[in-house]
Amino acid sequence: MRLSCSVSADSVVFCATDDSSDSEGSVESNQSCRNEKTLPERLEILTNQGLLPAVKVFLDWLRANTDIIVMCAQSSQSLWNRLSVLLNLLPDSRKILEAEVPLCEEVSELLSACERPDLHQTLPLPEDVALRHLPALRAAHKRLDMDRESPTLSTLQESVVRLSCIRSFGHFLTRLQGNVLHFNPEAGIFTSVSQSEQENLLQQARAQFRMAEEEARRNRLMRDMAQLRLQLEVSQLEGSLQQPKAQSSMSPYLVPDTTALCQHLGLLRQLAGSGRFMIIIPRTVIDGLDFLKKENAGARDGIRFLESEFRKGNRYIRCQRESGKSFERHKLKRQDSDAWHLYKMVDSCRQLTVSQGSGEEDTAGMVTILTGFHIEDITALSPHMQAAIQAVAVAGIELKNILEFYRQWKEMG
């Protein structure tokens, strides 16, 4: 189960939904969710997450440095978007007081004032005590009497104090020059102010939901990748015990090159649609398609196919962004562009395996590069291409002709 949320004119609703649903189904189930969390349950969830102390410390520092907020208001829209999502997840003071959550008098007074921008915290929290001597937070702690004997707060009451400070900071941002956040009293939600002042409340709320859905989609992708890797390990174990010489497993990650996309797009569609493989498209392959699109109809078809799948959010076809140190040999790029692109793909595959395993021994057989070239007779290829193919083998990556890989997959059923 996972926790999802929806914002209405009256409340923020926490719902329990099944992780097994895809993105379209989860959006629909969220809208019609009947298993709503009660307010005490929501407070317990926020408490158990253990993240509110760090958020409060960061916002205490920001409140004492308003010049930084104003200066970076327009360039930090992602931060304000995420902060507004958090503020909308936190229940307001009226709902907590109406729910009769057991609070001491001082916490209740603090909660009653949290919907104002000038809340003065009087109860020190554990994080305040731990950071009492930090110069950067001196302004935030100057109203706290660390030596005074304060009432012993439960973890729930500590969370309510943090919640009060965070919501007060949200109202504080609505008063700052530069319109960092807006608060709609009728809907009871915070919204960030984008560079386009003409965006209305509904559009901004939808943007928040899209951002939350994108994060959920990324989490599902990582879970799917882990599941595919587990399937590979189980299949390899079965093959080693029952069929030592049989090819009982196939790599879960397939990385097609430009020729495979241009010449065998139909086969790639079937592989992607099987749900058995994760198709990874490195940046160098996209660049290659873009270079060929003027004269190669297959390249244009490949580009349209990828654009369509990326737009739909197909979890089995992913574009890989370049990161870390990449292969660069400009002279080789002029001499043998095919070898140069293969080296670039090896670099991308290494980045993929490093992100999925703790060492090379853990990732052998995880990735297969699919090519449209016939590689049965390696001596017929250029010396640069032969060296690139050897680099593929050294990296623990398989290189197969897509027709041969497809035939093997069909034979295995």
mmCIF file of N, CA and C in Angstrom, residues 289-394:
data_model
loop_
_atom_site.group_PDB
_atom_site.id
_atom_site.type_symbol
_atom_site.label_atom_id
_atom_site.label_comp_id
_atom_site.label_asym_id
_atom_site.label_seq_id
_atom_site.Cartn_x
_atom_site.Cartn_y
_atom_site.Cartn_z
ATOM 1 N N LEU A 289 19.729 9.257 -34.419
ATOM 2 C CA LEU A 289 18.473 9.322 -35.167
ATOM 3 C C LEU A 289 18.232 10.722 -35.709
ATOM 4 N N ASP A 290 18.532 11.710 -34.886
ATOM 5 C CA ASP A 290 18.339 13.094 -35.317
ATOM 6 C C ASP A 290 19.230 13.436 -36.508
ATOM 7 N N PHE A 291 20.449 12.880 -36.510
ATOM 8 C CA PHE A 291 21.383 13.139 -37.615
ATOM 9 C C PHE A 291 20.900 12.499 -38.914
ATOM 10 N N LEU A 292 20.234 11.336 -38.810
ATOM 11 C CA LEU A 292 19.821 10.586 -40.002
ATOM 12 C C LEU A 292 18.419 10.924 -40.495
ATOM 13 N N LYS A 293 17.655 11.683 -39.728
ATOM 14 C CA LYS A 293 16.229 11.821 -40.016
ATOM 15 C C LYS A 293 15.923 12.466 -41.367
ATOM 16 N N LYS A 294 16.826 13.292 -41.883
ATOM 17 C CA LYS A 294 16.552 13.974 -43.153
ATOM 18 C C LYS A 294 16.577 13.017 -44.329
ATOM 19 N N GLU A 295 17.413 11.986 -44.244
ATOM 20 C CA GLU A 295 17.587 11.089 -45.383
ATOM 21 C C GLU A 295 17.137 9.662 -45.115
ATOM 22 N N ASN A 296 16.748 9.348 -43.894
ATOM 23 C CA ASN A 296 16.409 7.974 -43.542
ATOM 24 C C ASN A 296 14.998 7.931 -42.970
ATOM 25 N N ALA A 297 14.088 7.280 -43.691
ATOM 26 C CA ALA A 297 12.702 7.201 -43.224
ATOM 27 C C ALA A 297 12.601 6.377 -41.946
ATOM 28 N N GLY A 298 13.455 5.360 -41.783
ATOM 29 C CA GLY A 298 13.435 4.560 -40.565
ATOM 30 C C GLY A 298 13.792 5.371 -39.343
ATOM 31 N N ALA A 299 14.720 6.317 -39.498
ATOM 32 C CA ALA A 299 15.081 7.190 -38.381
ATOM 33 C C ALA A 299 13.899 8.063 -37.988
ATOM 34 N N ARG A 300 13.174 8.570 -38.980
ATOM 35 C CA ARG A 300 12.001 9.403 -38.672
ATOM 36 C C ARG A 300 10.931 8.580 -37.959
ATOM 37 N N ASP A 301 10.722 7.341 -38.409
ATOM 38 C CA ASP A 301 9.752 6.468 -37.735
ATOM 39 C C ASP A 301 10.181 6.192 -36.291
ATOM 40 N N GLY A 302 11.485 5.961 -36.105
ATOM 41 C CA GLY A 302 11.991 5.709 -34.758
ATOM 42 C C GLY A 302 11.787 6.895 -33.832
ATOM 43 N N ILE A 303 12.028 8.102 -34.341
ATOM 44 C CA ILE A 303 11.837 9.309 -33.538
ATOM 45 C C ILE A 303 10.381 9.471 -33.153
ATOM 46 N N ARG A 304 9.464 9.265 -34.115
ATOM 47 C CA ARG A 304 8.038 9.392 -33.808
ATOM 48 C C ARG A 304 7.600 8.355 -32.778
ATOM 49 N N PHE A 305 8.122 7.138 -32.904
ATOM 50 C CA PHE A 305 7.775 6.079 -31.950
ATOM 51 C C PHE A 305 8.241 6.441 -30.541
ATOM 52 N N LEU A 306 9.491 6.886 -30.417
ATOM 53 C CA LEU A 306 10.021 7.228 -29.091
ATOM 54 C C LEU A 306 9.278 8.413 -28.494
ATOM 55 N N GLU A 307 9.009 9.433 -29.305
ATOM 56 C CA GLU A 307 8.277 10.590 -28.797
ATOM 57 C C GLU A 307 6.905 10.166 -28.272
ATOM 58 N N SER A 308 6.249 9.274 -28.988
ATOM 59 C CA SER A 308 4.925 8.809 -28.563
ATOM 60 C C SER A 308 5.005 8.042 -27.251
ATOM 61 N N GLU A 309 5.996 7.141 -27.134
ATOM 62 C CA GLU A 309 6.112 6.339 -25.915
ATOM 63 C C GLU A 309 6.526 7.187 -24.717
ATOM 64 N N PHE A 310 7.432 8.150 -24.923
ATOM 65 C CA PHE A 310 7.841 9.028 -23.822
ATOM 66 C C PHE A 310 6.662 9.876 -23.362
ATOM 67 N N ARG A 311 5.850 10.326 -24.337
ATOM 68 C CA ARG A 311 4.702 11.160 -23.994
ATOM 69 C C ARG A 311 3.676 10.355 -23.184
ATOM 70 N N LYS A 312 3.493 9.091 -23.550
ATOM 71 C CA LYS A 312 2.544 8.248 -22.824
ATOM 72 C C LYS A 312 3.076 7.801 -21.466
ATOM 73 N N GLY A 313 4.390 7.930 -21.270
ATOM 74 C CA GLY A 313 4.977 7.490 -20.012
ATOM 75 C C GLY A 313 5.114 5.986 -19.922
ATOM 76 N N ASN A 314 5.438 5.331 -21.047
ATOM 77 C CA ASN A 314 5.618 3.884 -21.056
ATOM 78 C C ASN A 314 6.729 3.505 -20.079
ATOM 79 N N ARG A 315 6.394 2.705 -19.081
ATOM 80 C CA ARG A 315 7.375 2.373 -18.035
ATOM 81 C C ARG A 315 8.463 1.437 -18.535
ATOM 82 N N TYR A 316 8.264 0.823 -19.708
ATOM 83 C CA TYR A 316 9.251 -0.132 -20.221
ATOM 84 C C TYR A 316 10.173 0.482 -21.279
ATOM 85 N N ILE A 317 10.001 1.761 -21.587
ATOM 86 C CA ILE A 317 10.905 2.441 -22.513
ATOM 87 C C ILE A 317 11.355 3.733 -21.844
ATOM 88 N N ARG A 318 12.645 3.844 -21.572
ATOM 89 C CA ARG A 318 13.153 4.986 -20.830
ATOM 90 C C ARG A 318 14.307 5.630 -21.580
ATOM 91 N N CYS A 319 14.334 6.943 -21.547
ATOM 92 C CA CYS A 319 15.450 7.699 -22.112
ATOM 93 C C CYS A 319 16.491 7.906 -21.008
ATOM 94 N N GLN A 320 17.743 7.572 -21.304
ATOM 95 C CA GLN A 320 18.802 7.704 -20.299
ATOM 96 C C GLN A 320 19.577 8.990 -20.534
ATOM 97 N N ARG A 321 19.607 9.821 -19.509
ATOM 98 C CA ARG A 321 20.399 11.041 -19.591
ATOM 99 C C ARG A 321 21.856 10.741 -19.296
ATOM 100 N N GLU A 322 22.747 11.456 -19.977
ATOM 101 C CA GLU A 322 24.170 11.260 -19.729
ATOM 102 C C GLU A 322 24.549 11.860 -18.389
ATOM 103 N N SER A 323 25.402 11.144 -17.662
ATOM 104 C CA SER A 323 25.893 11.652 -16.387
ATOM 105 C C SER A 323 27.279 11.088 -16.159
ATOM 106 N N GLY A 324 28.064 11.799 -15.363
ATOM 107 C CA GLY A 324 29.414 11.341 -15.079
ATOM 108 C C GLY A 324 30.329 11.555 -16.274
ATOM 109 N N LYS A 325 31.479 10.890 -16.236
ATOM 110 C CA LYS A 325 32.474 11.033 -17.293
ATOM 111 C C LYS A 325 32.061 10.216 -18.500
ATOM 112 N N SER A 326 31.992 10.839 -19.650
ATOM 113 C CA SER A 326 31.562 10.150 -20.857
ATOM 114 C C SER A 326 32.731 9.976 -21.812
ATOM 115 N N PHE A 327 32.573 9.037 -22.749
ATOM 116 C CA PHE A 327 33.636 8.744 -23.711
ATOM 117 C C PHE A 327 33.715 9.865 -24.745
ATOM 118 N N GLU A 328 34.893 10.408 -24.924
ATOM 119 C CA GLU A 328 35.083 11.471 -25.906
ATOM 120 C C GLU A 328 36.362 11.203 -26.700
ATOM 121 N N ARG A 329 36.235 11.002 -28.010
ATOM 122 C CA ARG A 329 37.386 10.911 -28.899
ATOM 123 C C ARG A 329 36.964 11.527 -30.213
ATOM 124 N N HIS A 330 37.184 12.813 -30.331
ATOM 125 C CA HIS A 330 36.664 13.535 -31.493
ATOM 126 C C HIS A 330 37.294 13.031 -32.792
ATOM 127 N N LYS A 331 38.571 12.608 -32.735
ATOM 128 C CA LYS A 331 39.213 12.096 -33.941
ATOM 129 C C LYS A 331 38.553 10.804 -34.389
ATOM 130 N N LEU A 332 38.250 9.906 -33.434
ATOM 131 C CA LEU A 332 37.573 8.662 -33.773
ATOM 132 C C LEU A 332 36.179 8.928 -34.325
ATOM 133 N N LYS A 333 35.508 9.961 -33.820
ATOM 134 C CA LYS A 333 34.170 10.278 -34.309
ATOM 135 C C LYS A 333 34.206 10.595 -35.795
ATOM 136 N N ARG A 334 35.293 11.247 -36.251
ATOM 137 C CA ARG A 334 35.419 11.560 -37.684
ATOM 138 C C ARG A 334 35.838 10.331 -38.489
ATOM 139 N N GLN A 335 36.694 9.483 -37.894
ATOM 140 C CA GLN A 335 37.239 8.337 -38.627
ATOM 141 C C GLN A 335 36.234 7.192 -38.742
ATOM 142 N N ASP A 336 35.549 6.879 -37.634
ATOM 143 C CA ASP A 336 34.627 5.729 -37.620
ATOM 144 C C ASP A 336 33.490 6.063 -36.650
ATOM 145 N N SER A 337 32.435 6.681 -37.182
ATOM 146 C CA SER A 337 31.342 7.136 -36.318
ATOM 147 C C SER A 337 30.609 5.966 -35.654
ATOM 148 N N ASP A 338 30.527 4.800 -36.347
ATOM 149 C CA ASP A 338 29.849 3.649 -35.752
ATOM 150 C C ASP A 338 30.584 3.171 -34.501
ATOM 151 N N ALA A 339 31.910 3.093 -34.572
ATOM 152 C CA ALA A 339 32.697 2.679 -33.402
ATOM 153 C C ALA A 339 32.576 3.702 -32.288
ATOM 154 N N TRP A 340 32.582 4.973 -32.663
ATOM 155 C CA TRP A 340 32.478 6.039 -31.653
ATOM 156 C C TRP A 340 31.150 5.942 -30.909
ATOM 157 N N HIS A 341 30.058 5.721 -31.639
ATOM 158 C CA HIS A 341 28.750 5.594 -30.996
ATOM 159 C C HIS A 341 28.679 4.351 -30.120
ATOM 160 N N LEU A 342 29.343 3.253 -30.533
ATOM 161 C CA LEU A 342 29.337 2.043 -29.719
ATOM 162 C C LEU A 342 30.074 2.279 -28.400
ATOM 163 N N TYR A 343 31.200 2.999 -28.467
ATOM 164 C CA TYR A 343 31.900 3.356 -27.234
ATOM 165 C C TYR A 343 30.995 4.184 -26.314
ATOM 166 N N LYS A 344 30.275 5.115 -26.896
ATOM 167 C CA LYS A 344 29.358 5.947 -26.101
ATOM 168 C C LYS A 344 28.268 5.089 -25.458
ATOM 169 N N MET A 345 27.791 4.081 -26.177
ATOM 170 C CA MET A 345 26.765 3.207 -25.615
ATOM 171 C C MET A 345 27.330 2.359 -24.483
ATOM 172 N N VAL A 346 28.579 1.922 -24.615
ATOM 173 C CA VAL A 346 29.218 1.179 -23.525
ATOM 174 C C VAL A 346 29.277 2.043 -22.270
ATOM 175 N N ASP A 347 29.615 3.319 -22.452
ATOM 176 C CA ASP A 347 29.664 4.235 -21.311
ATOM 177 C C ASP A 347 28.294 4.377 -20.662
ATOM 178 N N SER A 348 27.242 4.466 -21.469
ATOM 179 C CA SER A 348 25.882 4.572 -20.937
ATOM 180 C C SER A 348 25.488 3.300 -20.196
ATOM 181 N N CYS A 349 25.864 2.139 -20.738
ATOM 182 C CA CYS A 349 25.538 0.876 -20.078
ATOM 183 C C CYS A 349 26.259 0.741 -18.742
ATOM 184 N N ARG A 350 27.491 1.229 -18.682
ATOM 185 C CA ARG A 350 28.226 1.197 -17.419
ATOM 186 C C ARG A 350 27.522 2.043 -16.364
ATOM 187 N N GLN A 351 27.044 3.214 -16.767
ATOM 188 C CA GLN A 351 26.307 4.057 -15.830
ATOM 189 C C GLN A 351 25.060 3.339 -15.335
ATOM 190 N N LEU A 352 24.386 2.618 -16.225
ATOM 191 C CA LEU A 352 23.169 1.900 -15.846
ATOM 192 C C LEU A 352 23.483 0.789 -14.856
ATOM 193 N N THR A 353 24.529 -0.012 -15.114
ATOM 194 C CA THR A 353 24.844 -1.124 -14.229
ATOM 195 C C THR A 353 25.365 -0.649 -12.886
ATOM 196 N N VAL A 354 26.125 0.443 -12.879
ATOM 197 C CA VAL A 354 26.616 0.979 -11.606
ATOM 198 C C VAL A 354 25.459 1.413 -10.730
ATOM 199 N N SER A 355 24.408 1.993 -11.352
ATOM 200 C CA SER A 355 23.255 2.458 -10.582
ATOM 201 C C SER A 355 22.396 1.317 -10.072
ATOM 202 N N GLN A 356 22.553 0.108 -10.653
ATOM 203 C CA GLN A 356 21.706 -1.024 -10.274
ATOM 204 C C GLN A 356 22.426 -2.089 -9.471
ATOM 205 N N GLY A 357 23.750 -2.003 -9.338
ATOM 206 C CA GLY A 357 24.477 -3.030 -8.610
ATOM 207 C C GLY A 357 25.631 -2.454 -7.839
ATOM 208 N N SER A 358 26.160 -3.242 -6.927
ATOM 209 C CA SER A 358 27.271 -2.794 -6.100
ATOM 210 C C SER A 358 28.610 -3.105 -6.730
ATOM 211 N N GLY A 359 28.686 -3.863 -7.784
ATOM 212 C CA GLY A 359 29.954 -4.181 -8.421
ATOM 213 C C GLY A 359 29.725 -4.840 -9.753
ATOM 214 N N GLU A 360 30.806 -4.955 -10.564
ATOM 215 C CA GLU A 360 30.672 -5.514 -11.897
ATOM 216 C C GLU A 360 30.217 -6.969 -11.847
ATOM 217 N N GLU A 361 30.654 -7.714 -10.781
ATOM 218 C CA GLU A 361 30.261 -9.110 -10.702
ATOM 219 C C GLU A 361 28.763 -9.247 -10.492
ATOM 220 N N ASP A 362 28.123 -8.228 -9.952
ATOM 221 C CA ASP A 362 26.683 -8.293 -9.700
ATOM 222 C C ASP A 362 25.862 -7.987 -10.939
ATOM 223 N N THR A 363 26.477 -7.379 -11.950
ATOM 224 C CA THR A 363 25.710 -6.862 -13.077
ATOM 225 C C THR A 363 26.028 -7.577 -14.387
ATOM 226 N N ALA A 364 26.879 -8.607 -14.355
ATOM 227 C CA ALA A 364 27.184 -9.341 -15.581
ATOM 228 C C ALA A 364 25.905 -9.954 -16.132
ATOM 229 N N GLY A 365 25.685 -9.769 -17.433
ATOM 230 C CA GLY A 365 24.495 -10.302 -18.064
ATOM 231 C C GLY A 365 23.250 -9.468 -17.884
ATOM 232 N N MET A 366 23.376 -8.325 -17.207
ATOM 233 C CA MET A 366 22.210 -7.491 -16.963
ATOM 234 C C MET A 366 21.795 -6.711 -18.198
ATOM 235 N N VAL A 367 22.761 -6.359 -19.070
ATOM 236 C CA VAL A 367 22.504 -5.439 -20.184
ATOM 237 C C VAL A 367 22.933 -6.086 -21.497
ATOM 238 N N THR A 368 22.092 -5.938 -22.505
ATOM 239 C CA THR A 368 22.427 -6.375 -23.857
ATOM 240 C C THR A 368 22.237 -5.211 -24.826
ATOM 241 N N ILE A 369 23.270 -4.937 -25.612
ATOM 242 C CA ILE A 369 23.166 -3.941 -26.679
ATOM 243 C C ILE A 369 22.646 -4.648 -27.929
ATOM 244 N N LEU A 370 21.559 -4.150 -28.472
ATOM 245 C CA LEU A 370 20.980 -4.705 -29.688
ATOM 246 C C LEU A 370 21.397 -3.856 -30.877
ATOM 247 N N THR A 371 21.920 -4.506 -31.909
ATOM 248 C CA THR A 371 22.402 -3.777 -33.079
ATOM 249 C C THR A 371 21.805 -4.359 -34.348
ATOM 250 N N GLY A 372 21.737 -3.533 -35.357
ATOM 251 C CA GLY A 372 21.305 -4.008 -36.659
ATOM 252 C C GLY A 372 22.442 -4.571 -37.486
ATOM 253 N N PHE A 373 23.700 -4.368 -37.036
ATOM 254 C CA PHE A 373 24.855 -4.901 -37.759
ATOM 255 C C PHE A 373 24.948 -6.414 -37.582
ATOM 256 N N HIS A 374 25.486 -7.081 -38.596
ATOM 257 C CA HIS A 374 25.779 -8.511 -38.498
ATOM 258 C C HIS A 374 27.188 -8.655 -37.939
ATOM 259 N N ILE A 375 27.310 -9.254 -36.760
ATOM 260 C CA ILE A 375 28.590 -9.283 -36.057
ATOM 261 C C ILE A 375 29.146 -10.702 -35.953
ATOM 262 N N GLU A 376 28.620 -11.627 -36.802
ATOM 263 C CA GLU A 376 29.116 -13.004 -36.734
ATOM 264 C C GLU A 376 30.603 -13.057 -37.096
ATOM 265 N N ASP A 377 30.988 -12.336 -38.128
ATOM 266 C CA ASP A 377 32.388 -12.326 -38.563
ATOM 267 C C ASP A 377 33.010 -10.994 -38.164
ATOM 268 N N ILE A 378 33.633 -10.969 -36.989
ATOM 269 C CA ILE A 378 34.168 -9.714 -36.474
ATOM 270 C C ILE A 378 35.360 -9.223 -37.291
ATOM 271 N N THR A 379 36.051 -10.167 -37.971
ATOM 272 C CA THR A 379 37.229 -9.767 -38.752
ATOM 273 C C THR A 379 36.850 -8.929 -39.963
ATOM 274 N N ALA A 380 35.577 -8.989 -40.368
ATOM 275 C CA ALA A 380 35.141 -8.199 -41.514
ATOM 276 C C ALA A 380 34.870 -6.749 -41.148
ATOM 277 N N LEU A 381 34.892 -6.436 -39.865
ATOM 278 C CA LEU A 381 34.634 -5.076 -39.417
ATOM 279 C C LEU A 381 35.917 -4.275 -39.359
ATOM 280 N N SER A 382 35.779 -2.963 -39.244
ATOM 281 C CA SER A 382 36.948 -2.087 -39.170
ATOM 282 C C SER A 382 37.708 -2.324 -37.875
ATOM 283 N N PRO A 383 39.014 -2.006 -37.844
ATOM 284 C CA PRO A 383 39.788 -2.187 -36.600
ATOM 285 C C PRO A 383 39.198 -1.417 -35.426
ATOM 286 N N HIS A 384 38.708 -0.210 -35.679
ATOM 287 C CA HIS A 384 38.112 0.574 -34.599
ATOM 288 C C HIS A 384 36.855 -0.112 -34.069
ATOM 289 N N MET A 385 36.056 -0.691 -34.978
ATOM 290 C CA MET A 385 34.842 -1.371 -34.553
ATOM 291 C C MET A 385 35.178 -2.643 -33.777
ATOM 292 N N GLN A 386 36.223 -3.359 -34.195
ATOM 293 C CA GLN A 386 36.649 -4.552 -33.464
ATOM 294 C C GLN A 386 37.079 -4.188 -32.048
ATOM 295 N N ALA A 387 37.802 -3.076 -31.900
ATOM 296 C CA ALA A 387 38.236 -2.642 -30.571
ATOM 297 C C ALA A 387 37.040 -2.248 -29.705
ATOM 298 N N ALA A 388 36.036 -1.604 -30.325
ATOM 299 C CA ALA A 388 34.839 -1.207 -29.576
ATOM 300 C C ALA A 388 34.074 -2.438 -29.100
ATOM 301 N N ILE A 389 33.982 -3.479 -29.947
ATOM 302 C CA ILE A 389 33.291 -4.701 -29.560
ATOM 303 C C ILE A 389 34.026 -5.395 -28.415
ATOM 304 N N GLN A 390 35.357 -5.356 -28.452
ATOM 305 C CA GLN A 390 36.124 -5.917 -27.333
ATOM 306 C C GLN A 390 35.862 -5.144 -26.045
ATOM 307 N N ALA A 391 35.700 -3.819 -26.157
ATOM 308 C CA ALA A 391 35.379 -3.004 -24.977
ATOM 309 C C ALA A 391 34.017 -3.389 -24.401
ATOM 310 N N VAL A 392 33.089 -3.773 -25.272
ATOM 311 C CA VAL A 392 31.776 -4.234 -24.810
ATOM 312 C C VAL A 392 31.935 -5.488 -23.956
ATOM 313 N N ALA A 393 32.735 -6.440 -24.440
ATOM 314 C CA ALA A 393 32.926 -7.696 -23.707
ATOM 315 C C ALA A 393 33.638 -7.464 -22.373
ATOM 316 N N VAL A 394 34.649 -6.594 -22.376
ATOM 317 C CA VAL A 394 35.390 -6.302 -21.148
ATOM 318 C C VAL A 394 34.471 -5.704 -20.087
#
